[in-house]
Short mmCIF file of C-alpha atoms in Angstrom, two decimals:
data_model
loop_
_atom_site.label_atom_id
_atom_site.label_comp_id
_atom_site.label_asym_id
_atom_site.label_seq_id
_atom_site.Cartn_x
_atom_site.Cartn_y
_atom_site.Cartn_z
CA GLU F 74 -19.41 -34.99 -233.19
CA SER F 75 -17.93 -32.87 -235.99
CA SER F 76 -21.01 -30.60 -235.88
CA THR F 77 -20.51 -30.22 -232.15
CA PHE F 78 -16.94 -29.07 -232.58
CA ALA F 79 -17.95 -26.77 -235.42
CA LEU F 80 -20.41 -25.01 -233.16
CA VAL F 81 -17.85 -24.91 -230.36
CA SER F 82 -15.46 -23.25 -232.79
CA ARG F 83 -18.06 -20.62 -233.59
CA GLN F 84 -18.61 -20.10 -229.87
CA ASN F 85 -14.84 -19.68 -229.42
CA ALA F 86 -14.89 -16.99 -232.08
CA THR F 87 -17.65 -15.22 -230.13
CA ILE F 88 -15.57 -15.38 -226.96
CA ALA F 89 -12.54 -14.03 -228.80
CA ALA F 90 -14.61 -11.12 -230.10
CA LEU F 91 -15.89 -10.50 -226.58
CA GLU F 92 -12.32 -10.35 -225.25
CA ALA F 93 -11.29 -7.96 -227.99
CA GLU F 94 -14.20 -5.69 -227.11
CA LEU F 95 -13.21 -5.73 -223.44
CA LYS F 96 -9.67 -4.68 -224.25
CA ARG F 97 -11.06 -1.60 -225.98
CA ARG F 98 -13.11 -0.61 -222.91
CA PRO F 99 -11.62 1.90 -220.45
CA ARG F 100 -11.63 -0.51 -217.48
CA ASP F 101 -9.77 -3.49 -216.05
CA ASP F 102 -8.89 -5.75 -218.99
CA LYS F 103 -9.35 -8.81 -216.77
CA ARG F 104 -13.07 -8.19 -216.69
CA ALA F 105 -15.40 -9.86 -219.13
CA ALA F 106 -18.94 -9.21 -220.19
CA ARG F 107 -21.32 -10.77 -222.64
CA PRO F 108 -22.40 -8.57 -225.54
CA ARG F 109 -25.94 -7.35 -225.03
CA ASP F 110 -28.67 -7.07 -227.63
CA ASP F 111 -30.53 -3.83 -226.96
CA ARG F 112 -33.56 -5.36 -228.64
CA SER F 113 -33.48 -8.34 -226.32
CA GLU F 114 -36.08 -7.14 -223.81
CA PRO F 115 -39.08 -6.19 -225.93
CA LEU F 116 -41.37 -6.18 -222.89
CA GLU F 117 -39.33 -3.76 -220.84
CA ARG F 118 -40.78 -0.29 -220.36
CA ARG F 119 -38.83 2.23 -222.40
CA ASP F 120 -39.64 5.07 -219.98
CA ALA F 121 -37.58 3.63 -217.11
CA PRO F 122 -35.36 6.75 -216.78
CA GLU F 123 -38.48 8.85 -216.12
CA ARG F 124 -39.24 6.60 -213.15
CA SER F 125 -35.88 7.33 -211.57
CA ASP F 126 -36.01 8.11 -207.86
CA GLY F 127 -32.41 9.14 -207.22
CA GLU F 128 -30.74 7.12 -204.49
CA CYS F 129 -33.49 4.49 -204.50
CA GLU F 130 -33.09 3.90 -208.22
CA ARG F 131 -29.35 3.55 -207.71
CA LYS F 132 -29.89 0.81 -205.13
CA PHE F 133 -33.01 -0.89 -206.44
CA GLY F 134 -33.20 0.03 -210.11
CA SER F 135 -30.95 0.78 -213.05
CA GLY F 136 -28.00 1.48 -210.75
CA LEU F 137 -28.12 -2.12 -209.54
CA VAL F 138 -28.03 -3.41 -213.11
CA GLU F 139 -25.01 -1.27 -213.92
CA SER F 140 -23.24 -2.36 -210.73
CA TYR F 141 -23.59 -6.01 -211.69
CA ARG F 142 -22.46 -5.31 -215.25
CA ALA F 143 -19.37 -3.48 -214.07
CA SER F 144 -18.39 -6.37 -211.78
CA ALA F 145 -17.92 -8.97 -214.52
CA ARG F 146 -14.85 -11.18 -214.00
CA VAL F 147 -13.61 -14.32 -215.73
CA TRP F 148 -13.44 -16.97 -213.00
CA CYS F 149 -12.49 -19.85 -215.30
CA ASP F 150 -10.67 -19.23 -218.58
CA GLY F 151 -9.87 -21.54 -221.47
CA SER F 152 -9.60 -21.84 -225.20
CA SER F 153 -13.12 -23.22 -225.62
CA SER F 154 -14.87 -22.59 -222.29
CA LYS F 155 -15.35 -19.72 -219.88
CA LEU F 156 -17.11 -18.98 -216.62
CA VAL F 157 -17.93 -15.29 -216.10
CA CYS F 158 -19.36 -14.19 -212.75
CA TYR F 159 -21.09 -11.00 -211.59
CA GLN F 160 -21.48 -9.82 -208.02
CA HIS F 161 -22.97 -6.98 -206.01
CA ARG F 162 -23.06 -6.19 -202.30
CA TYR F 163 -26.50 -4.95 -201.25
CA GLU F 164 -26.41 -1.97 -198.94
CA HIS F 165 -29.79 -2.70 -197.36
CA ASN F 166 -28.81 -6.12 -195.93
CA SER F 167 -25.04 -6.43 -196.52
CA LYS F 168 -25.55 -9.64 -198.51
CA THR F 169 -23.51 -10.33 -201.62
CA GLY F 170 -25.39 -11.52 -204.68
CA LEU F 171 -23.60 -13.60 -207.30
CA PHE F 172 -24.61 -15.19 -210.58
CA CYS F 173 -22.49 -16.67 -213.34
CA GLU F 174 -22.72 -17.54 -217.01
CA GLY F 175 -20.78 -20.37 -218.56
CA PHE F 176 -19.82 -20.85 -222.17
CA ASN F 177 -19.42 -24.43 -223.45
CA VAL F 178 -20.08 -26.13 -220.12
CA THR F 179 -21.00 -29.81 -219.88
CA LEU F 180 -23.52 -31.23 -217.39
CA ASP F 181 -23.59 -34.98 -216.73
CA PRO F 182 -26.97 -35.97 -215.26
CA ALA F 183 -25.61 -39.35 -214.15
CA ARG F 184 -23.50 -37.47 -211.59
CA ILE F 185 -26.36 -35.23 -210.40
CA LYS F 186 -28.56 -36.64 -207.64
CA GLY F 187 -31.88 -35.66 -206.14
CA SER F 188 -35.43 -36.64 -207.03
CA VAL F 189 -38.34 -34.23 -206.81
CA THR F 190 -39.92 -34.28 -203.36
CA SER F 191 -43.63 -34.99 -203.02
CA LYS F 192 -44.10 -32.14 -200.57
CA LYS F 193 -42.34 -29.06 -199.26
CA SER F 194 -39.05 -29.74 -197.52
CA LYS F 195 -36.79 -27.18 -195.90
CA VAL F 196 -33.84 -29.57 -195.94
CA GLY F 197 -32.32 -31.32 -198.89
CA ALA F 198 -34.11 -29.14 -201.44
CA TYR F 199 -30.90 -28.66 -203.43
CA LEU F 200 -29.59 -31.15 -205.93
CA SER F 201 -26.33 -32.90 -205.03
CA PHE F 202 -23.35 -33.23 -207.35
CA GLU F 203 -20.54 -35.70 -207.72
CA LYS F 204 -17.16 -34.50 -208.90
CA GLY F 205 -17.27 -34.11 -212.65
CA ALA F 206 -21.01 -33.44 -212.80
CA THR F 207 -19.98 -30.08 -214.28
CA ARG F 208 -17.09 -29.95 -216.76
CA ALA F 209 -15.50 -27.18 -218.78
CA ALA F 210 -12.32 -26.75 -220.81
CA CYS F 211 -11.02 -23.89 -218.67
CA ALA F 212 -8.66 -23.23 -215.76
CA LYS F 213 -9.59 -21.32 -212.61
CA THR F 214 -8.28 -17.76 -212.56
CA ALA F 215 -7.22 -15.54 -209.67
CA HIS F 216 -10.83 -14.34 -209.42
CA TRP F 217 -12.09 -17.80 -208.41
CA SER F 218 -13.72 -17.26 -204.98
CA PRO F 219 -15.75 -20.28 -203.77
CA SER F 220 -16.82 -18.41 -200.63
CA LEU F 221 -18.95 -16.11 -202.81
CA PHE F 222 -20.93 -18.87 -204.50
CA MET F 223 -24.66 -18.88 -203.82
CA PRO F 224 -25.68 -21.88 -201.65
CA HIS F 225 -27.04 -23.88 -204.61
CA MET F 226 -23.94 -23.14 -206.73
CA ALA F 227 -21.28 -24.14 -204.20
CA PRO F 228 -21.76 -27.93 -204.31
CA GLN F 229 -21.98 -27.90 -208.10
CA LEU F 230 -19.05 -25.65 -208.99
CA SER F 231 -16.76 -26.92 -206.24
CA GLY F 232 -16.67 -30.17 -208.23
CA LEU F 233 -15.94 -28.49 -211.58
CA VAL F 234 -13.52 -30.61 -213.65
CA GLN F 235 -11.38 -29.27 -216.48
CA ASP F 236 -12.29 -31.36 -219.48
CA PRO F 237 -12.67 -30.76 -223.24
CA PRO F 238 -16.22 -30.80 -224.66
CA ARG F 239 -17.39 -34.30 -225.62
CA ALA F 240 -21.18 -34.31 -225.44
CA ARG F 241 -24.42 -33.62 -227.26
CA LEU F 242 -24.69 -29.90 -227.88
CA GLU F 243 -27.45 -27.64 -226.54
CA PRO F 244 -26.96 -24.48 -228.65
CA GLU F 245 -29.51 -22.21 -226.96
CA THR F 246 -29.25 -20.36 -223.64
CA THR F 247 -30.30 -22.42 -220.60
CA TYR F 248 -31.15 -20.85 -217.24
CA LEU F 249 -30.68 -22.97 -214.10
CA MET F 250 -33.27 -21.72 -211.60
CA ALA F 251 -32.74 -22.97 -208.04
CA ARG F 252 -35.83 -21.79 -206.19
CA ASP F 253 -36.32 -20.55 -202.62
CA GLU F 254 -37.26 -23.13 -199.99
CA ASP F 255 -40.65 -21.36 -199.74
CA CYS F 256 -41.19 -21.26 -203.50
CA GLU F 257 -44.90 -22.09 -203.08
CA ASN F 258 -45.26 -18.70 -201.35
CA MET F 259 -45.77 -15.73 -203.68
CA PHE F 260 -43.67 -13.36 -201.61
CA HIS F 261 -40.62 -15.64 -201.53
CA SER F 262 -41.05 -16.87 -205.10
CA THR F 263 -41.17 -13.27 -206.33
CA ALA F 264 -37.65 -12.84 -204.97
CA ASP F 265 -36.46 -15.59 -207.34
CA HIS F 266 -38.49 -14.38 -210.31
CA LEU F 267 -37.41 -10.75 -209.91
CA ASN F 268 -33.80 -11.92 -209.58
CA ALA F 269 -34.13 -13.82 -212.87
CA TYR F 270 -35.44 -10.63 -214.46
CA ILE F 271 -32.45 -8.70 -213.07
CA VAL F 272 -30.05 -11.29 -214.51
CA GLY F 273 -31.79 -10.91 -217.85
CA ARG F 274 -31.36 -7.14 -217.72
CA VAL F 275 -27.69 -7.42 -216.82
CA LEU F 276 -26.90 -9.92 -219.59
CA GLY F 277 -29.29 -8.50 -222.16
CA LEU F 278 -31.11 -11.82 -222.48
CA ASP F 279 -33.80 -12.35 -225.07
CA TRP F 280 -36.16 -14.60 -223.11
CA ARG F 281 -37.62 -15.87 -226.37
CA ARG F 282 -34.33 -17.70 -226.82
CA VAL F 283 -33.99 -19.00 -223.27
CA ARG F 284 -35.10 -22.29 -221.78
CA THR F 285 -35.22 -22.72 -218.01
CA MET F 286 -34.46 -25.79 -215.92
CA LEU F 287 -35.89 -26.11 -212.40
CA TRP F 288 -32.60 -26.76 -210.64
CA ASP F 289 -33.94 -28.08 -207.31
CA ARG F 290 -35.99 -30.89 -205.75
CA HIS F 291 -39.12 -28.85 -205.02
CA PRO F 292 -42.47 -29.90 -206.49
CA ASP F 293 -43.52 -27.79 -209.46
CA GLY F 294 -45.70 -25.54 -207.28
CA PRO F 295 -48.23 -22.84 -208.16
CA PHE F 296 -45.89 -20.55 -210.12
CA VAL F 297 -44.51 -22.84 -212.82
CA GLU F 298 -46.85 -21.20 -215.33
CA LEU F 299 -45.28 -17.82 -214.56
CA ILE F 300 -41.76 -19.26 -214.93
CA ARG F 301 -42.62 -21.03 -218.18
CA ARG F 302 -44.28 -18.04 -219.83
CA SER F 303 -41.89 -15.37 -218.59
CA PHE F 304 -38.51 -17.12 -218.38
CA SER F 305 -38.66 -20.22 -220.60
CA ARG F 306 -40.13 -19.02 -223.85
CA ASN F 307 -37.86 -21.21 -225.94
CA GLY F 308 -39.43 -24.43 -224.70
CA PRO F 309 -41.12 -26.22 -221.80
CA LEU F 310 -39.54 -26.21 -218.37
CA ARG F 311 -37.10 -29.03 -217.78
CA ARG F 312 -35.58 -30.96 -214.90
CA VAL F 313 -32.19 -32.62 -214.73
CA GLY F 314 -33.82 -35.96 -215.58
CA ASP F 315 -34.85 -34.58 -218.97
CA LEU F 316 -31.26 -34.30 -220.19
CA GLY F 317 -30.91 -37.97 -221.12
CA GLY F 318 -27.11 -37.91 -221.02
CA PRO F 319 -24.06 -35.60 -220.86
CA THR F 320 -24.96 -32.31 -222.53
CA LEU F 321 -22.70 -29.49 -223.68
CA PHE F 322 -24.39 -26.13 -223.11
CA ALA F 323 -23.23 -23.32 -225.36
CA HIS F 324 -24.56 -20.81 -222.82
CA LEU F 325 -25.51 -21.76 -219.26
CA ILE F 326 -26.67 -19.31 -216.58
CA PHE F 327 -26.41 -19.99 -212.84
CA HIS F 328 -29.27 -18.30 -210.97
CA LEU F 329 -28.98 -15.28 -208.68
CA GLU F 330 -30.41 -16.94 -205.59
CA SER F 331 -32.57 -15.23 -202.98
CA PRO F 332 -32.37 -13.78 -200.36
CA ALA F 333 -29.67 -11.82 -202.22
CA GLY F 334 -31.98 -9.39 -203.97
CA ILE F 335 -34.38 -6.49 -203.61
CA VAL F 336 -37.35 -8.40 -202.18
CA PHE F 337 -36.76 -8.73 -198.46
CA PRO F 338 -38.87 -9.21 -195.31
CA LYS F 339 -37.65 -6.59 -192.89
CA VAL F 340 -39.76 -5.40 -189.95
CA ALA F 341 -39.20 -1.77 -190.77
CA GLY F 342 -36.41 -1.99 -193.30
CA PRO F 343 -33.08 -0.21 -193.17
CA THR F 344 -33.27 3.53 -192.62
CA GLY F 345 -34.56 5.30 -195.69
CA VAL F 346 -35.75 2.29 -197.70
CA MET F 347 -39.40 2.95 -196.96
CA ARG F 348 -38.98 6.44 -198.42
CA CYS F 349 -38.45 4.92 -201.87
CA ARG F 350 -41.33 5.65 -204.19
CA ARG F 351 -40.61 3.46 -207.21
CA SER F 352 -38.09 1.15 -208.82
CA SER F 353 -37.69 0.64 -212.55
CA LEU F 354 -36.73 -3.00 -211.85
CA TRP F 355 -39.89 -3.75 -209.87
CA ARG F 356 -41.99 -2.01 -212.53
CA GLY F 357 -40.08 -3.64 -215.36
CA TYR F 358 -40.48 -7.09 -213.82
CA ALA F 359 -44.23 -6.62 -213.41
CA ASP F 360 -44.56 -5.45 -217.02
CA HIS F 361 -42.48 -8.41 -218.21
CA VAL F 362 -44.77 -10.92 -216.47
CA LEU F 363 -47.98 -9.16 -217.50
CA ALA F 364 -46.89 -9.03 -221.13
CA SER F 365 -46.09 -12.75 -220.96
CA PHE F 366 -49.75 -13.34 -220.06
CA ASP F 367 -51.04 -10.79 -222.62
CA LEU F 368 -52.34 -8.56 -219.82
CA LEU F 369 -50.00 -5.58 -219.97
CA ASP F 370 -52.34 -3.44 -222.09
CA ARG F 371 -55.55 -4.54 -220.38
CA PRO F 372 -57.56 -1.36 -219.64
CA PRO F 373 -58.18 -0.47 -215.98
CA PRO F 374 -61.70 -0.80 -214.56
CA ASP F 375 -64.13 1.99 -215.42
CA ILE F 376 -65.40 2.27 -211.83
CA PRO F 377 -63.78 1.51 -208.46
CA THR F 378 -63.37 -2.25 -208.29
CA VAL F 379 -62.38 -3.97 -205.06
CA LEU F 380 -60.66 -7.35 -204.99
CA PHE F 381 -61.08 -8.75 -201.47
CA SER F 382 -58.43 -11.44 -200.92
CA VAL F 383 -59.33 -13.95 -198.21
CA ARG F 384 -57.64 -17.05 -196.84
CA ARG F 385 -59.62 -20.18 -196.00
CA ARG F 386 -58.69 -23.26 -194.02
CA THR F 387 -58.80 -26.54 -195.90
CA ALA F 388 -58.28 -30.18 -194.96
CA ALA F 389 -54.88 -30.00 -196.65
CA LYS F 390 -53.70 -26.79 -194.99
CA ASN F 391 -54.67 -25.10 -191.74
CA VAL F 392 -53.79 -21.69 -193.15
CA GLY F 393 -53.48 -18.70 -190.84
CA ARG F 394 -54.65 -15.09 -190.90
CA VAL F 395 -58.20 -15.94 -191.87
CA PHE F 396 -60.86 -13.35 -191.01
CA ALA F 397 -62.85 -14.21 -187.88
CA ASP F 398 -66.05 -12.90 -189.51
CA GLU F 399 -65.53 -12.77 -193.27
CA ARG F 400 -69.27 -12.45 -193.92
CA ALA F 401 -69.54 -9.24 -191.88
CA LEU F 402 -66.78 -7.65 -193.95
CA VAL F 403 -68.40 -8.74 -197.21
CA ARG F 404 -71.66 -7.14 -196.06
CA VAL F 405 -69.77 -3.83 -195.78
CA LEU F 406 -68.58 -4.21 -199.38
CA ALA F 407 -72.12 -4.96 -200.51
CA GLU F 408 -73.32 -1.59 -199.15
CA GLY F 409 -71.33 0.36 -201.74
CA ASN F 410 -72.83 1.90 -204.84
CA ALA F 411 -71.32 2.65 -208.27
CA MET F 412 -68.50 0.20 -207.48
CA ARG F 413 -67.80 -3.49 -207.93
CA TYR F 414 -66.28 -6.06 -205.64
CA SER F 415 -65.32 -9.71 -205.71
CA VAL F 416 -64.08 -12.08 -203.03
CA VAL F 417 -61.26 -14.47 -203.97
CA ASP F 418 -59.01 -17.05 -202.38
CA PHE F 419 -55.85 -16.89 -204.50
CA ALA F 420 -54.74 -20.31 -203.25
CA ALA F 421 -57.71 -21.88 -205.06
CA MET F 422 -57.05 -20.16 -208.43
CA PRO F 423 -54.62 -20.86 -211.31
CA PHE F 424 -52.03 -18.11 -211.54
CA ALA F 425 -53.33 -16.79 -214.87
CA ASP F 426 -56.79 -16.34 -213.33
CA GLN F 427 -55.25 -14.54 -210.37
CA LEU F 428 -53.51 -12.08 -212.70
CA ARG F 429 -56.69 -11.37 -214.65
CA ALA F 430 -58.63 -10.70 -211.46
CA VAL F 431 -55.92 -8.33 -210.25
CA ARG F 432 -55.72 -6.44 -213.55
CA ASP F 433 -59.50 -5.95 -213.48
CA SER F 434 -59.35 -4.31 -210.02
CA ASN F 435 -57.92 -1.08 -208.69
CA VAL F 436 -58.34 -1.66 -204.94
CA LEU F 437 -56.73 -4.79 -203.46
CA VAL F 438 -57.81 -5.60 -199.89
CA GLY F 439 -56.56 -8.41 -197.70
CA ALA F 440 -54.86 -9.55 -194.52
CA HIS F 441 -51.08 -9.52 -194.36
CA GLY F 442 -50.05 -12.50 -196.49
CA ALA F 443 -48.14 -13.54 -199.58
CA GLY F 444 -51.08 -12.95 -201.94
CA LEU F 445 -50.75 -9.21 -201.39
CA MET F 446 -47.62 -9.38 -203.55
CA HIS F 447 -50.13 -9.03 -206.39
CA VAL F 448 -50.00 -5.30 -205.64
CA ILE F 449 -47.20 -5.06 -208.21
CA PHE F 450 -49.55 -6.31 -210.96
CA LEU F 451 -52.41 -3.88 -210.28
CA PRO F 452 -53.22 -1.19 -212.88
CA ASP F 453 -51.05 1.92 -212.81
CA GLU F 454 -53.48 3.79 -210.54
CA ALA F 455 -54.35 1.44 -207.71
CA ILE F 456 -54.47 1.01 -203.94
CA LEU F 457 -53.44 -1.73 -201.52
CA LEU F 458 -55.41 -1.81 -198.26
CA GLU F 459 -53.45 -4.17 -196.00
CA ILE F 460 -55.07 -5.47 -192.81
CA HIS F 461 -52.52 -6.32 -190.11
CA PRO F 462 -53.23 -8.63 -187.19
CA SER F 463 -52.24 -7.20 -183.83
CA TYR F 464 -49.00 -9.20 -183.64
CA ARG F 465 -47.38 -8.54 -187.06
CA LEU F 466 -45.13 -5.55 -187.71
CA ASP F 467 -43.74 -6.59 -191.08
CA ARG F 468 -43.57 -4.08 -193.91
CA HIS F 469 -43.23 -6.53 -196.84
CA PHE F 470 -46.14 -5.18 -198.85
CA ARG F 471 -45.75 -1.54 -197.95
CA LEU F 472 -42.35 -1.80 -199.63
CA ALA F 473 -43.78 -3.69 -202.62
CA ALA F 474 -46.54 -1.10 -203.05
CA ARG F 475 -44.07 1.77 -202.97
CA MET F 476 -41.59 0.13 -205.33
CA ALA F 477 -44.45 -0.57 -207.75
CA ASP F 478 -45.68 3.04 -207.47
CA LYS F 479 -49.03 2.12 -205.90
CA ILE F 480 -50.92 3.78 -203.03
CA TYR F 481 -50.65 1.98 -199.68
CA LEU F 482 -53.22 2.14 -196.87
CA PRO F 483 -52.61 0.20 -193.63
CA LEU F 484 -55.27 -0.98 -191.19
CA ARG F 485 -54.42 -2.73 -187.92
CA SER F 486 -56.69 -4.89 -185.81
CA THR F 487 -55.95 -4.27 -182.13
CA ALA F 488 -58.04 -7.17 -180.82
CA PRO F 489 -56.20 -10.43 -180.05
CA VAL F 490 -56.49 -13.21 -182.60
CA THR F 491 -58.13 -16.53 -181.86
CA CYS F 492 -56.32 -19.76 -182.66
CA THR F 493 -57.27 -23.10 -184.14
CA GLY F 494 -54.10 -25.10 -183.83
CA SER F 495 -51.42 -23.04 -185.55
CA SER F 496 -54.00 -21.04 -187.52
CA ASP F 497 -55.08 -17.62 -186.30
CA ALA F 498 -58.30 -15.75 -187.05
CA ILE F 499 -58.21 -11.95 -187.19
CA PRO F 500 -61.13 -10.11 -185.57
CA LEU F 501 -61.90 -6.85 -187.35
CA ASP F 502 -64.56 -4.33 -186.41
CA PRO F 503 -66.77 -3.87 -189.51
CA ALA F 504 -67.12 -0.15 -188.70
CA LEU F 505 -63.34 0.24 -188.75
CA PHE F 506 -63.16 -1.73 -192.00
CA GLU F 507 -65.82 0.55 -193.51
CA GLN F 508 -63.82 3.68 -192.61
CA ALA F 509 -60.67 2.36 -194.29
CA LEU F 510 -62.59 1.09 -197.31
CA ASP F 511 -64.35 4.45 -197.65
CA ALA F 512 -60.97 6.20 -197.72
CA ALA F 513 -59.66 3.82 -200.38
CA LEU F 514 -62.70 4.33 -202.58
CA ARG F 515 -62.53 8.12 -202.24
CA ILE F 516 -59.06 7.94 -203.71
CA ALA F 517 -60.09 5.43 -206.40
CA ARG F 518 -62.97 7.64 -207.56
CA ALA F 519 -60.39 10.35 -208.32
CA PHE F 520 -58.35 8.11 -210.63
CA ASP F 521 -58.00 9.22 -214.24
CA ASP F 522 -60.54 12.02 -214.84
CA GLY F 523 -62.83 11.00 -211.98
CA VAL F 524 -64.53 13.85 -210.08
CA ALA F 525 -66.97 12.00 -207.78
CA GLU F 526 -65.84 13.15 -204.33
CA CYS F 527 -67.29 10.37 -202.24
CA GLY F 528 -66.41 6.95 -200.92
CA LEU F 529 -68.23 3.68 -200.28
CA ARG F 530 -71.79 5.07 -200.26
CA CYS F 531 -72.24 8.00 -202.59
CA ASP F 532 -75.00 10.55 -203.02
CA PRO F 533 -76.17 9.94 -206.64
CA ARG F 534 -75.99 13.70 -207.26
CA LEU F 535 -72.23 13.61 -206.55
CA LEU F 536 -71.77 10.62 -208.84
CA ALA F 537 -73.72 12.39 -211.59
CA LEU F 538 -71.06 15.12 -211.64
CA ASP F 539 -68.76 12.53 -213.21
CA PRO F 540 -69.90 11.70 -216.77
CA SER F 541 -68.23 8.29 -216.57
CA MET F 542 -70.50 7.36 -213.66
CA ARG F 543 -73.81 8.06 -215.43
CA PRO F 544 -74.14 4.54 -216.92
CA HIS F 545 -74.08 3.23 -213.36
CA LEU F 546 -76.83 5.56 -212.07
CA PRO F 547 -80.61 5.50 -212.33
CA PRO F 548 -81.89 7.27 -215.47
CA ASN F 549 -82.31 11.05 -215.28
CA THR F 550 -80.23 11.41 -212.10
CA ALA F 551 -79.57 15.15 -211.80
CA PRO F 552 -76.08 16.23 -210.74
CA LEU F 553 -75.50 18.39 -207.71
CA SER F 554 -75.67 22.06 -208.67
CA THR F 555 -72.26 23.67 -208.76
CA ARG F 556 -73.48 27.20 -209.54
CA PHE F 557 -72.27 29.89 -207.16
CA PRO F 558 -75.42 30.86 -205.22
CA CYS F 559 -74.54 34.40 -204.12
#
């Protein structure tokens, strides 16, 4: 117990230094912020300012980080504990995002209820908390505003009890991640993961020193490997049942919950959002994840490489937006020359394998669906060809492509879908598919130093103009003459 109080004393000294620093800053002395280690994000791109896109970067990039930082307020203040919260009102959807960090906060697992569900549940996915499940030696300040708590935070912090620290100490930073109700879906899960990255940017977290707890009742799901590698580098993921008893956390972070964030499913988006061309936060998040899987520096493909993402019905899930005639579309792909293609069902692949397949491609093709969120992980020069069924007007992945600085090509099927139960099949004219694919490949052949001005099926003489294409051509293929004939 003496070692616990010794570490608490050192933490108190840190808090005192933090307060002294705040008093020197030319802003409201009631605000508080945690000192940031500029070395703490080794995976972040250092060229973020060059990616600035004016108003869009202010709303969805570095400006958002600074807004959160400037909002810091002490909501609970004491001699040995503090709760500091950060908030931002998003202009694009009028939602207020809030996350908090606690210093010397005790969690009592005996007062926290909720076992992991065996399958997805849209109700009761949050943990429940008895009074005293969360304790801290601090008193609520004038900034305490329960109405601003994120849904998962409200039941926990409404039962906060003022109590001196008397528990086993956890000295490292712990991140409580309460995931979206659709956390098995890549689009919705990305909202949580990108929010965690934003919190890390605001607080200057070194993720090598952070351990994450899954703070919900959801099954682990398909993205636990991403969370573990990218946001829990200091140890395996934990659940509340792993605590073993009351635990004093030197530094505890309460998650910025979606849908408060910059991933949002709007039909057309607020006016002007779709004009945004890039976001340093979207790019930084993608780099952070890729580096966590040792894929950030993977070279792009040497020739146009198409990744055709398909969805297939299984006995376990009658998934929708399958292609009515997948084989006909694959036959179109097979007609190309000096290009590669592969057909994948992301739902049947481990996440690490998905990332590798995406990094080895520069044209991602698929029907509107969560797997297209992989557009953010494509190589720097890449294309998303999104196939819309007749009835969907959503712009989820157009926005993701733009924020990630990728090229976006839409293709809409005008024929009505056919249904098998709740699952729809998209009919797509192979000739129409070929036209769109040809356009995508014409762009892809111009990536880097490419000079082959052709698409799906190329005259070998055109390909021979590009030295990088010669290994993929028959021997002694002569290039098209480019001499002026007159």
